[in-house]
């Protein structure tokens, strides 16, 4: 026991109520006194030692060794509680004592107090932080565990009651059995009762195990999710920056599984259903007396029909049956959602054109442009004799928009079905979707806009088509915008590709029609499928016959050429009359349809005598080109080949003269090599009257109004500009021609002309010169046809006709190329005086044979009192009186 405990009570009272020390009441000036103040016990304030009587004796006591200091520390800890209780009162007493002269003592007091406060506050903060995090992380886990525990306790209580009831029933049965044995009512074997008890005991254990398994299976998902959440939150921030959390990774894997595999959702629903049936069956087996098989079947009935749980009896079976029914409703809702989504997705796929076209021998059109309407019309007419056909259109547009635009087209499809699909011709999967390998013809339309970009896309489309693994059954017809790109497309496509250069075709047609008015209508009849067109077919009965006899062997067709086997399958237009058909040769004819003609026996045709007429030499012509096209250099070359020497070509457009020559040279035109024409340049706007009045419009033989390059992307703007230029030119011509004065004298200068009068003036002006307008929109064509003030060329429609004809038979492309070329054969409109005399009565066959003497083939005629020519006329053996005002349409060599 410490010696301090045996101190007298007075000393103890001093410990509780210490008296002020002399050292604190009276300051000392000596050095020893100063050292005493620095080392006296009042620096600890609450000492456990009795107060010494002599202050000088306390000094040595304080300057002790480390062992005495340790003992002091031990004694301080012994009364630590009392020191804390009296701390505030003592501090208050200390604060009101002004006589304290120990500056080193004052900081030591709060230092010890601060250390004790830090020691007490640090554990408190740590406990609060850890407790808060545990509460945040495990709050939901505790709630779930509490619910599971409550549910398990209820099930366990129900199961215990059920077991007690079963035990009581078993005891009653056993007692009844013993009673019966005693009374000798019915002999019962006691061993059977014992065996029954032994059987019931494992069944009870099995049911308990089943119940525990079902509760465990239900708890596993919740515990797993909480564990994943705990792992994700327990990772350090540095790791989270580098790696995604575990729950995000699991969610990503589930998302990938459900999105990549098409049958993942039904499979997940099936697995959930089986798990619900299995867990529910185990739970029912644990709380009922039924067998496991019956419980599984009962669980399935609860899942399939939520109303079946109404017959359950007892708390346990009712809880389990309600839980299974609730899960069944969720599964049924998910199944209904999956079925609805699948049906909606299927209809959406059909609506957007994502389904595959299961067809063969169909015509496939890739792309969308203004020419599509005319092209579909021509294909529908061509398929009419076959009872209709299938045309598939694939473009990078919405399927509903395409179908809506096609439905607005004002023509009869004639039982031809048009199927639209959305897709890109550059993607092989989209090409397979439209059965590209089984199509009999593939048409690649040029896009509206820049010709180079359109041709580049057409080239990539041809590359995609040649990359189809299954191969192509049909041929490819490619529409191009620039003649310079034709070689490259044919190099890539090879023998599968046939090209139609739209600008080149239209330019050549305009030149031919400018030289021979009325030829545009003839070309429309031959290129389109509405009247007569070209067909090639083999007729074995014609082998060994001369071509002159073949000409009069078809009463419903006109032979034009031969596809010769000896020439490697080359088509020879307008062959010699002495050409003899060989085995394998095919005959090229102009007929209404491929099933409307056949050869017959040679008719008796009287050969008419030859009429010797000297043709006048070709005269120089003066032609005006209004507008600028990208292929105008090619048109100049063709005009130089067709026109007589000394002709003039006036070029009137807004391109500066210096820049104009540079463009022509860049296009490949060598101006110095032009033999027959001279270029005359004029700058101006073709829709400004004063600019047009500066030109000698009344002196031109032909005027060609081109769709200007600046507005050719818009058919409406280009046609509006062409129509305005046409009306201005005709009005200026009408006022400059001599007949205008006679009209003015009869009507008066102050009178205004009616609509019929000014159109009549323009019609009379059109008889003096030919104006060919490049028209892109069919609606503008109708306006010009009604006014009859211009011979027109309908670009989009003629190009669509050529594309349809080449798509139906690729051999026709060789025929068209020769008819449009500078050399070879072309169509001409001849005057009747070359073949007949005035009042002469001849049949069409006789005129046909008379024209053969000039190495020409007559394919039709136009009477002087009608406007439209008749191609492949019927009744070729009937004789009729012809007039010198009539004209004949012939195929002859270029002059």
Steps between C-alpha positions, in 0.01 A plus 500: 500500500630840416639713775278785393195313623629518862529877500290694751161642410629852497726413218206344317302815544792691352474275195137589460532862606863605447618819662696747298869436510736771610678470176179605321412782739836671542732544205871447554783678324776246567611248247424211729153633542464519122606142456255405773216654307596308189511161671239513773205259503237766427589445137289179526232685698343185647766305685440180693779577746449677830609855502855533643562733786823627359493625142873458469462129567263460211761605252725201543201273513398615158850460358488120530600221265289341231377231741344756730340664196346170398364459850351846479335413172353189651361698791357759258314227310362370823306824562431592143128501556514748783730723299246525215216576740677790659665628185253777414478636855872502542546666166257767604695555824821518304363750251402748776842490672705786357802427710612201285849573378580177311465553124631154421235339716200654324553330161556160662148483642302516173762283332413207720130568469529518119679168488229336701232656277674378183524154644131497574380671177699288248330167587163672498554632143622164379202321653257750347658469153507123501150480641362735234657305217373172640153643537502628141630174357306247702173679565322334210672172575369509857151579378507213253645269763231611744226426249650164415538418869141597573373297209717205600383521863140499389562204277695328775222563752242368257717202428549436874127513560454269209757262640336509842166428343653213306661364817170517684323324217769236494465446877124483469529242228745303707277512805201399292697213365598380845145541619379289216758238588384499857136474407573243230285699258740479212844354498763760429868439481699730729804470281309673224432795727865524590598479133250775421663718763839423355378603154338822622820614666711516176208667320491771761872555465470509123225761515705709740794477264284598202370803686850606597622457141218712362567780750871481423439521127281804551763666716793439265411770242452770765820409677688487173379845397590645838841338481559648155393840626731470800795398281433790263486757782796358689742563215728796533444810285825436315381160387163640400671742266685221327236227504121500496310377802398138527128569473558700181705217354228248580232730357708542184541124458128443545426775251737347244349157554146627448587715197735268311308175524157524338339232718650616830183667628270201446769275645535717810121498540494121470774460760320737738178303456672168570674644806174638633328167449788312663539730802125525544465124482768451765332756726162332457657164568635640827167636629252238368454124516505452124777331308771692318353425157156621608654814648687579178181456299311717747773764472459498121125553535566800725740645245266439205185619677530735793147419617579141594652598835154586641446137604809490722447430871733589779732791552808339348338370180322829450817706534686274260213488250459879503873543443496256208194668350663842530810369323277344234332834435841663455610227259176527307545878475856454374387237251225730375754782463737277304225383267380856446854622431562214258180571307567874497857443386382275220243750377756778533746294297239446231404866506859618465586248230744281691358165397652290224350484152456133410464539124679407182501629142408846625629840392705674768537880504772646723467867584238770474470789254249694293522237228354227721137574411555474125717193549233318704240590239709353219575183695131457580412529131774253407374243756137532397528223240637269772206564732697741716839485661693582816701820533704552819621850587773542764615847601630679806158637584218405732284222359175678575618815326597304190167319490316828547689666213441202271129497585477863383629411153222535246526185292369145501741234625323232292521225766868570561590493868745759633680403823698762691785434738720736697872436474829597344626336179852527642423246777499133402250412773248745354561364150431147620181628662359580153618169344749672272647170381161384366402821318482483122606864464651760735459870423730748678348848487714812506444732793371850450780752536866506407579258215846405628372414846212305351731303271738430791214354701388296199854362472497393868160340445635297209790388719254385765294311243803322359593397856185295557616146581201328345561675168250691289240337282419814301689795357563849640375816332680808633388856438795740484520875486835548328626318193858507630406265787353234275832327436576463869159351582528248217851412615370416847177328396630313198247314288228537762463877452307700242529878528260776398657847515199726550658830393660345195176335386300819543765711329510276196122483484478878511747529214315244289165663571638846421615379160178308434186646659247245622756235584446542875151349477638208299761430766234507771298240312799270446664533841177465697306176542162661431530473121771316310849412616796285407498122548754233409397139447614197305279354224639170365258502205677807363841331469637525144275795407631830372444808712293665224250215526510514878380862482161397362462180706358669813155658452503639858865601531778670308842330491787743557809287542661165567691365797761310307662188638786525252587845640515381859144594592532858375180678401511632144253778434371543144703218344537443128194360322714211383583390857389139553390392847708220645421248768502671836435851365237708675278768347468851644151642444280790605172358633227581748589214733711186499195275455321700230706408195615191313627432145258386229532381144643750257227724360477590135635851493554685175836669503466868417744659257784707637453879496813686406507818708814694564519614858602857554828552672494583864492869578681670787280559801493757772427356847463674836578334835332677795646395834801303621532130572787303643517287183463784253841415356364157395201666336731726302690197370176329391374816331828531313451147369137550394499853353619605159822698459463872560242466776495733799440409863401794718550447873290730720540465879617679812850346506774750421665446165849443640376256758280334238790407277694370798211273598470368146870421486489333843211287375719366220386717209763605248349806334754498219388151392142608431452449125142599422391760757621833631438602858344840568490609866243731655455580869161563654207368703251294302203614709565874450326636195747775413783245499309277260407793275870555434506168312380443141238251614309503170808381307569175689401168346486327839509619859589263784390610850703305752424436868763731642765350723422750778140373544507147359479353852140626524270385222239767575749788486672366189168455318376842607815657362478303175132584456561871560785501248282320246213748533731800475674365189170419329359841579807678367492285185130567447552876513796492264349276230323666201157350571478713813420811293209333327361395834539847636314654206201275552482533878639848558800593707299611800312176528628230731542143382299224659657183623422322176647779288841517666528123508411499132776750430750285687384191312560678171839609629578139588454408136796721414744352755524202730532545875592196710452544875654267753206428732539305824147499646212325313259774609699754300482264204121511508505880482726499196304225325177695535651827376690331215758773494802276539632161410605368840722239656389357833825409671386302802238307310724410206782389730255292704375338181854414396577355844184287496570373150859404582382338824255282308757406237862608535564442127291806417772720648726422202221606265447830682872575514528464122191712435638776724861481377663730245563211262286214378123508468254747641135594468400748233182669393480492117270687270254290301632611161799268546278193484172586328352720232201722545179295494684167486320209670736268684496267798737544790689185396560649156635820653715288731656316206548826309686645797726193512635610164650794689624275783233634734233335717167679529356446849207743486345810354322822593223628282496863404170580677587335835760574765600158630701245307391140468774245574455141379170575326238224467368382163832505323350331192223757457552757227425867550555836337795688642564874496825682452431677829540170681829407663656161574709391797795290389816341639792591276868563513609840618554749222 
